[in-house]
Amino acid sequence: MIESGDRVLLVGVEREFFVKAGPGTLSTDKGQIDLGLLVGAKAGDFLTTHNGSKFTIRIPRPTDFFTYGKRSGAPMLPKDIGLVIAYTGMNHDDNVLDAGTGSGIAAIYFGGVARTVKTYEVRPEFSVLAQKNITEAKLKNVEVVTADFLAAEGLFDVIHLDMQIRPEHIEHAHSILKSGGYLACYTPFLEQMTIVVDAATGRFAEIHTHELIEREMTRSKRGTRPSTSICHSGYITVARK
Amino acid sequence: MIESGDRVLLVGVEREFFVKAGPGTLSTDKGQIDLGLLVGAKAGDFLTTHNGSKFTIRIPRPTDFFTYGKRSGAPMLPKDIGLVIAYTGMNHDDNVLDAGTGSGIAAIYFGGVARTVKTYEVRPEFSVLAQKNITEAKLKNVEVVTADFLAAEGLFDVIHLDMQIRPEHIEHAHSILKSGGYLACYTPFLEQMTIVVDAATGRFAEIHTHELIEREMTRSKRGTRPSTSICHSGYITVARK
Amino acid sequence: MIESGDRVLLVGVEREFFVKAGPGTLSTDKGQIDLGLLVGAKAGDFLTTHNGSKFTIRIPRPTDFFTYGKRSGAPMLPKDIGLVIAYTGMNHDDNVLDAGTGSGIAAIYFGGVARTVKTYEVRPEFSVLAQKNITEAKLKNVEVVTADFLAAEGLFDVIHLDMQIRPEHIEHAHSILKSGGYLACYTPFLEQMTIVVDAATGRFAEIHTHELIEREMTRSKRGTRPSTSICHSGYITVARK
Amino acid sequence: MIESGDRVLLVGVEREFFVKAGPGTLSTDKGQIDLGLLVGAKAGDFLTTHNGSKFTIRIPRPTDFFTYGKRSGAPMLPKDIGLVIAYTGMNHDDNVLDAGTGSGIAAIYFGGVARTVKTYEVRPEFSVLAQKNITEAKLKNVEVVTADFLAAEGLFDVIHLDMQIRPEHIEHAHSILKSGGYLACYTPFLEQMTIVVDAATGRFAEIHTHELIEREMTRSKRGTRPSTSICHSGYITVARK
């Protein structure tokens, strides 16, 4: 049941709106919608504009926060977030530390998977934005900490770093990672990747650097083919303690 | 705390053993280990062979079940499992239906993420094997059903199909998927992918077929380079209701 | 020595002009150049605008015709042209048949490699354009034929098809190919590729379909990384008689 | 017409033999062939073993020398040789300098395209082997020089380096390259590629580093799919003077 203040997607024909349930009116080219009617409704219900257009109510999923969440820069892509989840085997028993929160998109995905997520962001304006996105995603197990990753304490099952990584970060990650746990480091550039691999070598086991080249296959009347543009984003190094 | 019958990994220097805690002895080239000593121990503890070699105790994670779980065929690769999790935004609120259980590896990953997983496998010998792997992974939220996917009932947030897909499977998936939920279909061959896309078109929204080409970067004294072998596995079509 | 009417590249700082030597004046933002001065000059010589800017004279290479040649559509990319040359072992002893001339770019590359190239284009407006590009490239061993490929006669070492291919085209190619020679078929879509492979199977030997995914590595102050956009163009099936 | 001493391919059902025409007998599991009969024969003729098996005569093309030429190490792959030819626009007017001859395979491909090829190999045992392959390919326009690339003199249209490249090599290449000509450097490792790019920057124009990821599409009764193994070989940096 949708409560006042909840984020909701209104999905019409060829258009979507990411709105807040509660007092107010959404004006669309298909007419107006009273957002107060969202309170108490549920996913799959319809709202109708004053001139009869129908919009389906959708409760946002992490994929929607990737699309509609406020951004402070380029967030990690879902393919890379999925790689981190799969290669660390992240699951509901895990306490996860995430550093370099950015806009909090990765933390939102991780929060839906893990027991708890503690996400460190040293830039206050970024952590405020991330907190906003995480609050809207209604994740109570994700804590945003405005501090340097080197200040992080505790013991974690998975540590994920998406920041300018120096050797001392790898060393610190090792000190607060459980035996058998995983470190995953996202680095857009090759030079950063080599810093991670070199600092992890000797300290961690099972060090592997992955790169995912993603293509979409398109299918039209003319035929089936890969789309011409393919996404490179970064290298992900996964290592185990 | 490890209980009798639990799966445990014993990690020594350059060797690992996937064992069961409880009565019995493991013979290694580094000496013998009394597996009864595992009961009551915890992750990170050490066991010592009768001639002094040390083995670290590791509680298996999903990644270890990918490596050591019994197999009935080629399981989905972690990169593809991660893609399904990320592109569906699978999370702890979700009831997931998985069909084409195989050896249950994908179900184990999904079980660590979702609220519940119901996995359908029509071949009894496969479902028995999958049940064994899932039991060892101690996942109480995963149910193996030995039946055809078309017999599945209920309402799910995410449906994942890794089987020979015909148009009626796509139609059935649509009928038991919640509004806003996702269908993800894994197909090794292009011909199967086109069946999925064509059956989903008009019925589902946001239909995208992804292909992940994965490379490992290797770093040695000679230098840094992509490894020469790259993995193609299958096409994954994700569609939304 | 440059003759009147020859195509020449004038290369200045951050700008290039593809001009014709002979009577006339080129106006640039760096001043005017008397194109008559090009006649008798040679590659590497400089011309100076009336206000003192220097331009280097470059005799165009096939790469320049790819950039500056007139186009009737999307030409084959150099990576794919190179694949055809390499996988057929095209060389100065070869008589090459090319069909689907388009703007003649592939024929220009092949003409620089082979003994002779006969290129078939059924659309007169395309063959006129291609003839213009080929004449400007000063290739006397390339003949443009405005006719259907099925009308081609003779005996060739290499046949290259970049057109809507039907099974009878593959059959015809076989009939006019020398023993030991190669057929190379460029097809943007998967459906077209399967027509080629199926028609070649049983008739040709050593049938292989290649796909080249090309990435550029970029190197900046921030670091080294693959550029995010990668080119898919088509599938190239090479088969041997 | 085949002369005594010429390399010939004998192509039977599911087997091929790379032989020399002239006195001697080839023993196969399908019977014996008198190699003297090859002298005076031509491509596409048949030879028959003493017990009636037919073999087709094939005059080797560069692709066959890639397969059957004697090797001193891993030669450049055809896809990369094709890229060099295409991105430099190598053609019958060009004088090409190749350094790091290896077994001479790239020089054989280039020799079939360019006016002349001078190929430098500092290791005498490699240059002897390369000379043998080049002689068998009957290329009279390819000269093997047993010397360091830094000793090379003259003026070339295209320079190709496949060796351990240091900055002085790039500088030297620039000094013996014609205005408008191209340098192409093949480097398996990233560290070598950065040396090339950094040394070329400021000295050359149009510097681009390419990577070709090659996949084969396979088509069987089960369906069409990319083969699982994909070839990474090296980075190719092309720069223009």
PDB file of N, CA, C and O in Angstrom, chain C residues 149 156-159 161 165-185 195-208 237-241, chain D residues 58:
ATOM      1  N   PHE C 149      25.077  -8.844 -60.803  1.00  0.00           N
ATOM      2  CA  PHE C 149      26.178  -9.784 -60.570  1.00  0.00           C
ATOM      3  C   PHE C 149      25.957 -11.101 -61.318  1.00  0.00           C
ATOM      4  O   PHE C 149      26.911 -11.729 -61.782  1.00  0.00           O
ATOM      5  N   PHE C 156      37.688 -15.892 -61.670  1.00  0.00           N
ATOM      6  CA  PHE C 156      38.283 -14.967 -60.717  1.00  0.00           C
ATOM      7  C   PHE C 156      38.977 -15.707 -59.571  1.00  0.00           C
ATOM      8  O   PHE C 156      38.612 -16.827 -59.234  1.00  0.00           O
ATOM      9  N   ASP C 157      39.940 -15.011 -58.978  1.00  0.00           N
ATOM     10  CA  ASP C 157      40.642 -15.570 -57.819  1.00  0.00           C
ATOM     11  C   ASP C 157      39.901 -15.274 -56.523  1.00  0.00           C
ATOM     12  O   ASP C 157      39.939 -16.061 -55.587  1.00  0.00           O
ATOM     13  N   VAL C 158      39.270 -14.110 -56.471  1.00  0.00           N
ATOM     14  CA  VAL C 158      38.537 -13.690 -55.275  1.00  0.00           C
ATOM     15  C   VAL C 158      37.241 -13.028 -55.737  1.00  0.00           C
ATOM     16  O   VAL C 158      37.261 -12.204 -56.659  1.00  0.00           O
ATOM     17  N   ILE C 159      36.147 -13.401 -55.095  1.00  0.00           N
ATOM     18  CA  ILE C 159      34.865 -12.734 -55.348  1.00  0.00           C
ATOM     19  C   ILE C 159      34.367 -12.159 -54.033  1.00  0.00           C
ATOM     20  O   ILE C 159      34.363 -12.844 -53.006  1.00  0.00           O
ATOM     21  N   LEU C 161      31.166 -10.062 -52.296  1.00  0.00           N
ATOM     22  CA  LEU C 161      29.783  -9.622 -52.453  1.00  0.00           C
ATOM     23  C   LEU C 161      29.347  -8.773 -51.269  1.00  0.00           C
ATOM     24  O   LEU C 161      29.441  -9.201 -50.119  1.00  0.00           O
ATOM     25  N   ILE C 165      22.135 -10.811 -50.727  1.00  0.00           N
ATOM     26  CA  ILE C 165      22.591 -12.073 -51.318  1.00  0.00           C
ATOM     27  C   ILE C 165      21.491 -13.128 -51.242  1.00  0.00           C
ATOM     28  O   ILE C 165      20.892 -13.342 -50.189  1.00  0.00           O
ATOM     29  N   ARG C 166      21.249 -13.746 -52.375  1.00  0.00           N
ATOM     30  CA  ARG C 166      20.320 -14.881 -52.438  1.00  0.00           C
ATOM     31  C   ARG C 166      21.124 -16.131 -52.794  1.00  0.00           C
ATOM     32  O   ARG C 166      22.244 -16.030 -53.328  1.00  0.00           O
ATOM     33  N   PRO C 167      20.553 -17.314 -52.548  1.00  0.00           N
ATOM     34  CA  PRO C 167      21.323 -18.545 -52.813  1.00  0.00           C
ATOM     35  C   PRO C 167      21.889 -18.607 -54.233  1.00  0.00           C
ATOM     36  O   PRO C 167      23.011 -19.103 -54.438  1.00  0.00           O
ATOM     37  N   GLU C 168      21.155 -18.102 -55.228  1.00  0.00           N
ATOM     38  CA  GLU C 168      21.678 -18.206 -56.602  1.00  0.00           C
ATOM     39  C   GLU C 168      22.948 -17.366 -56.800  1.00  0.00           C
ATOM     40  O   GLU C 168      23.758 -17.674 -57.686  1.00  0.00           O
ATOM     41  N   HIS C 169      23.121 -16.340 -55.978  1.00  0.00           N
ATOM     42  CA  HIS C 169      24.359 -15.570 -56.065  1.00  0.00           C
ATOM     43  C   HIS C 169      25.553 -16.410 -55.618  1.00  0.00           C
ATOM     44  O   HIS C 169      26.646 -16.312 -56.181  1.00  0.00           O
ATOM     45  N   ILE C 170      25.346 -17.186 -54.593  1.00  0.00           N
ATOM     46  CA  ILE C 170      26.428 -18.046 -54.078  1.00  0.00           C
ATOM     47  C   ILE C 170      26.768 -19.109 -55.127  1.00  0.00           C
ATOM     48  O   ILE C 170      27.945 -19.401 -55.379  1.00  0.00           O
ATOM     49  N   GLU C 171      25.720 -19.634 -55.730  1.00  0.00           N
ATOM     50  CA  GLU C 171      25.899 -20.650 -56.767  1.00  0.00           C
ATOM     51  C   GLU C 171      26.668 -20.052 -57.963  1.00  0.00           C
ATOM     52  O   GLU C 171      27.607 -20.660 -58.479  1.00  0.00           O
ATOM     53  N   HIS C 172      26.259 -18.858 -58.369  1.00  0.00           N
ATOM     54  CA  HIS C 172      26.926 -18.217 -59.502  1.00  0.00           C
ATOM     55  C   HIS C 172      28.384 -17.908 -59.175  1.00  0.00           C
ATOM     56  O   HIS C 172      29.283 -18.103 -60.007  1.00  0.00           O
ATOM     57  N   ALA C 173      28.601 -17.423 -57.949  1.00  0.00           N
ATOM     58  CA  ALA C 173      29.978 -17.114 -57.537  1.00  0.00           C
ATOM     59  C   ALA C 173      30.850 -18.362 -57.662  1.00  0.00           C
ATOM     60  O   ALA C 173      31.991 -18.295 -58.141  1.00  0.00           O
ATOM     61  N   HIS C 174      30.305 -19.488 -57.257  1.00  0.00           N
ATOM     62  CA  HIS C 174      31.069 -20.737 -57.328  1.00  0.00           C
ATOM     63  C   HIS C 174      31.454 -21.042 -58.771  1.00  0.00           C
ATOM     64  O   HIS C 174      32.577 -21.486 -59.063  1.00  0.00           O
ATOM     65  N   SER C 175      30.540 -20.755 -59.697  1.00  0.00           N
ATOM     66  CA  SER C 175      30.779 -21.139 -61.094  1.00  0.00           C
ATOM     67  C   SER C 175      31.843 -20.284 -61.781  1.00  0.00           C
ATOM     68  O   SER C 175      32.420 -20.691 -62.779  1.00  0.00           O
ATOM     69  N   ILE C 176      32.102 -19.090 -61.239  1.00  0.00           N
ATOM     70  CA  ILE C 176      33.095 -18.219 -61.886  1.00  0.00           C
ATOM     71  C   ILE C 176      34.318 -17.995 -60.986  1.00  0.00           C
ATOM     72  O   ILE C 176      35.085 -17.048 -61.176  1.00  0.00           O
ATOM     73  N   LEU C 177      34.497 -18.873 -60.017  1.00  0.00           N
ATOM     74  CA  LEU C 177      35.650 -18.764 -59.106  1.00  0.00           C
ATOM     75  C   LEU C 177      36.647 -19.857 -59.471  1.00  0.00           C
ATOM     76  O   LEU C 177      36.269 -20.992 -59.762  1.00  0.00           O
ATOM     77  N   LYS C 178      37.932 -19.502 -59.463  1.00  0.00           N
ATOM     78  CA  LYS C 178      38.966 -20.497 -59.720  1.00  0.00           C
ATOM     79  C   LYS C 178      39.050 -21.505 -58.579  1.00  0.00           C
ATOM     80  O   LYS C 178      38.763 -21.175 -57.431  1.00  0.00           O
ATOM     81  N   SER C 179      39.480 -22.674 -58.886  1.00  0.00           N
ATOM     82  CA  SER C 179      39.778 -23.672 -57.861  1.00  0.00           C
ATOM     83  C   SER C 179      40.816 -23.091 -56.904  1.00  0.00           C
ATOM     84  O   SER C 179      41.838 -22.558 -57.340  1.00  0.00           O
ATOM     85  N   GLY C 180      40.537 -23.158 -55.604  1.00  0.00           N
ATOM     86  CA  GLY C 180      41.459 -22.596 -54.611  1.00  0.00           C
ATOM     87  C   GLY C 180      41.171 -21.146 -54.293  1.00  0.00           C
ATOM     88  O   GLY C 180      41.737 -20.593 -53.349  1.00  0.00           O
ATOM     89  N   GLY C 181      40.288 -20.514 -55.058  1.00  0.00           N
ATOM     90  CA  GLY C 181      39.956 -19.112 -54.823  1.00  0.00           C
ATOM     91  C   GLY C 181      38.955 -18.938 -53.683  1.00  0.00           C
ATOM     92  O   GLY C 181      38.395 -19.907 -53.171  1.00  0.00           O
ATOM     93  N   TYR C 182      38.724 -17.693 -53.322  1.00  0.00           N
ATOM     94  CA  TYR C 182      37.885 -17.392 -52.171  1.00  0.00           C
ATOM     95  C   TYR C 182      36.663 -16.543 -52.533  1.00  0.00           C
ATOM     96  O   TYR C 182      36.757 -15.618 -53.346  1.00  0.00           O
ATOM     97  N   LEU C 183      35.591 -16.833 -51.847  1.00  0.00           N
ATOM     98  CA  LEU C 183      34.395 -15.990 -51.862  1.00  0.00           C
ATOM     99  C   LEU C 183      34.282 -15.320 -50.496  1.00  0.00           C
ATOM    100  O   LEU C 183      34.407 -15.982 -49.460  1.00  0.00           O
ATOM    101  N   ALA C 184      34.051 -14.002 -50.471  1.00  0.00           N
ATOM    102  CA  ALA C 184      33.835 -13.284 -49.211  1.00  0.00           C
ATOM    103  C   ALA C 184      32.524 -12.520 -49.313  1.00  0.00           C
ATOM    104  O   ALA C 184      32.317 -11.765 -50.260  1.00  0.00           O
ATOM    105  N   CYS C 185      31.635 -12.755 -48.367  1.00  0.00           N
ATOM    106  CA  CYS C 185      30.313 -12.126 -48.386  1.00  0.00           C
ATOM    107  C   CYS C 185      30.112 -11.279 -47.143  1.00  0.00           C
ATOM    108  O   CYS C 185      30.210 -11.778 -46.020  1.00  0.00           O
ATOM    109  N   ILE C 195      21.685 -17.201 -44.787  1.00  0.00           N
ATOM    110  CA  ILE C 195      21.438 -17.543 -46.203  1.00  0.00           C
ATOM    111  C   ILE C 195      22.761 -17.872 -46.891  1.00  0.00           C
ATOM    112  O   ILE C 195      22.887 -18.862 -47.616  1.00  0.00           O
ATOM    113  N   VAL C 196      23.771 -17.042 -46.635  1.00  0.00           N
ATOM    114  CA  VAL C 196      25.090 -17.258 -47.246  1.00  0.00           C
ATOM    115  C   VAL C 196      25.676 -18.590 -46.793  1.00  0.00           C
ATOM    116  O   VAL C 196      26.126 -19.408 -47.605  1.00  0.00           O
ATOM    117  N   VAL C 197      25.677 -18.807 -45.488  1.00  0.00           N
ATOM    118  CA  VAL C 197      26.313 -20.027 -44.956  1.00  0.00           C
ATOM    119  C   VAL C 197      25.582 -21.266 -45.473  1.00  0.00           C
ATOM    120  O   VAL C 197      26.214 -22.234 -45.900  1.00  0.00           O
ATOM    121  N   ASP C 198      24.259 -21.213 -45.475  1.00  0.00           N
ATOM    122  CA  ASP C 198      23.502 -22.388 -45.914  1.00  0.00           C
ATOM    123  C   ASP C 198      23.712 -22.667 -47.401  1.00  0.00           C
ATOM    124  O   ASP C 198      23.831 -23.829 -47.810  1.00  0.00           O
ATOM    125  N   ALA C 199      23.781 -21.611 -48.201  1.00  0.00           N
ATOM    126  CA  ALA C 199      23.981 -21.822 -49.638  1.00  0.00           C
ATOM    127  C   ALA C 199      25.407 -22.275 -49.946  1.00  0.00           C
ATOM    128  O   ALA C 199      25.649 -22.996 -50.913  1.00  0.00           O
ATOM    129  N   ALA C 200      26.355 -21.849 -49.116  1.00  0.00           N
ATOM    130  CA  ALA C 200      27.752 -22.226 -49.361  1.00  0.00           C
ATOM    131  C   ALA C 200      28.049 -23.645 -48.887  1.00  0.00           C
ATOM    132  O   ALA C 200      28.914 -24.326 -49.439  1.00  0.00           O
ATOM    133  N   THR C 201      27.312 -24.084 -47.889  1.00  0.00           N
ATOM    134  CA  THR C 201      27.572 -25.404 -47.302  1.00  0.00           C
ATOM    135  C   THR C 201      27.344 -26.500 -48.346  1.00  0.00           C
ATOM    136  O   THR C 201      26.315 -26.536 -48.997  1.00  0.00           O
ATOM    137  N   GLY C 202      28.328 -27.362 -48.479  1.00  0.00           N
ATOM    138  CA  GLY C 202      28.224 -28.450 -49.441  1.00  0.00           C
ATOM    139  C   GLY C 202      28.861 -28.085 -50.763  1.00  0.00           C
ATOM    140  O   GLY C 202      29.379 -28.925 -51.497  1.00  0.00           O
ATOM    141  N   ARG C 203      28.860 -26.779 -51.080  1.00  0.00           N
ATOM    142  CA  ARG C 203      29.394 -26.308 -52.358  1.00  0.00           C
ATOM    143  C   ARG C 203      30.840 -25.824 -52.179  1.00  0.00           C
ATOM    144  O   ARG C 203      31.694 -26.100 -53.006  1.00  0.00           O
ATOM    145  N   PHE C 204      31.073 -25.099 -51.082  1.00  0.00           N
ATOM    146  CA  PHE C 204      32.403 -24.552 -50.789  1.00  0.00           C
ATOM    147  C   PHE C 204      33.056 -25.320 -49.638  1.00  0.00           C
ATOM    148  O   PHE C 204      32.379 -26.050 -48.904  1.00  0.00           O
ATOM    149  N   ALA C 205      34.342 -25.093 -49.470  1.00  0.00           N
ATOM    150  CA  ALA C 205      35.070 -25.641 -48.321  1.00  0.00           C
ATOM    151  C   ALA C 205      35.503 -24.495 -47.411  1.00  0.00           C
ATOM    152  O   ALA C 205      35.389 -23.328 -47.782  1.00  0.00           O
ATOM    153  N   GLU C 206      35.987 -24.838 -46.235  1.00  0.00           N
ATOM    154  CA  GLU C 206      36.575 -23.842 -45.317  1.00  0.00           C
ATOM    155  C   GLU C 206      35.662 -22.632 -45.124  1.00  0.00           C
ATOM    156  O   GLU C 206      36.096 -21.481 -45.249  1.00  0.00           O
ATOM    157  N   ILE C 207      34.408 -22.876 -44.820  1.00  0.00           N
ATOM    158  CA  ILE C 207      33.438 -21.795 -44.630  1.00  0.00           C
ATOM    159  C   ILE C 207      33.535 -21.266 -43.199  1.00  0.00           C
ATOM    160  O   ILE C 207      33.321 -22.019 -42.245  1.00  0.00           O
ATOM    161  N   HIS C 208      33.856 -20.016 -43.064  1.00  0.00           N
ATOM    162  CA  HIS C 208      33.939 -19.416 -41.724  1.00  0.00           C
ATOM    163  C   HIS C 208      33.291 -18.040 -41.740  1.00  0.00           C
ATOM    164  O   HIS C 208      33.543 -17.244 -42.647  1.00  0.00           O
ATOM    165  N   THR C 237      31.466 -13.724 -44.209  1.00  0.00           N
ATOM    166  CA  THR C 237      31.637 -15.155 -44.414  1.00  0.00           C
ATOM    167  C   THR C 237      32.633 -15.366 -45.538  1.00  0.00           C
ATOM    168  O   THR C 237      32.463 -14.821 -46.627  1.00  0.00           O
ATOM    169  N   VAL C 238      33.678 -16.099 -45.239  1.00  0.00           N
ATOM    170  CA  VAL C 238      34.702 -16.397 -46.239  1.00  0.00           C
ATOM    171  C   VAL C 238      34.644 -17.896 -46.507  1.00  0.00           C
ATOM    172  O   VAL C 238      34.561 -18.694 -45.577  1.00  0.00           O
ATOM    173  N   ALA C 239      34.645 -18.274 -47.790  1.00  0.00           N
ATOM    174  CA  ALA C 239      34.563 -19.687 -48.162  1.00  0.00           C
ATOM    175  C   ALA C 239      35.494 -19.928 -49.337  1.00  0.00           C
ATOM    176  O   ALA C 239      35.788 -19.015 -50.110  1.00  0.00           O
ATOM    177  N   ARG C 240      35.977 -21.139 -49.446  1.00  0.00           N
ATOM    178  CA  ARG C 240      36.979 -21.438 -50.473  1.00  0.00           C
ATOM    179  C   ARG C 240      36.467 -22.504 -51.427  1.00  0.00           C
ATOM    180  O   ARG C 240      35.802 -23.448 -51.027  1.00  0.00           O
ATOM    181  N   LYS C 241      36.809 -22.300 -52.709  1.00  0.00           N
ATOM    182  CA  LYS C 241      36.419 -23.309 -53.707  1.00  0.00           C
ATOM    183  C   LYS C 241      37.484 -24.390 -53.760  1.00  0.00           C
ATOM    184  O   LYS C 241      38.653 -24.075 -53.875  1.00  0.00           O
TER     185      LYS C 241
ATOM    186  N   ARG D  58      46.508 -27.259 -55.693  1.00  0.00           N
ATOM    187  CA  ARG D  58      46.250 -25.855 -55.340  1.00  0.00           C
ATOM    188  C   ARG D  58      47.575 -25.098 -55.281  1.00  0.00           C
ATOM    189  O   ARG D  58      48.512 -25.561 -54.636  1.00  0.00           O
TER     190      ARG D  58
END
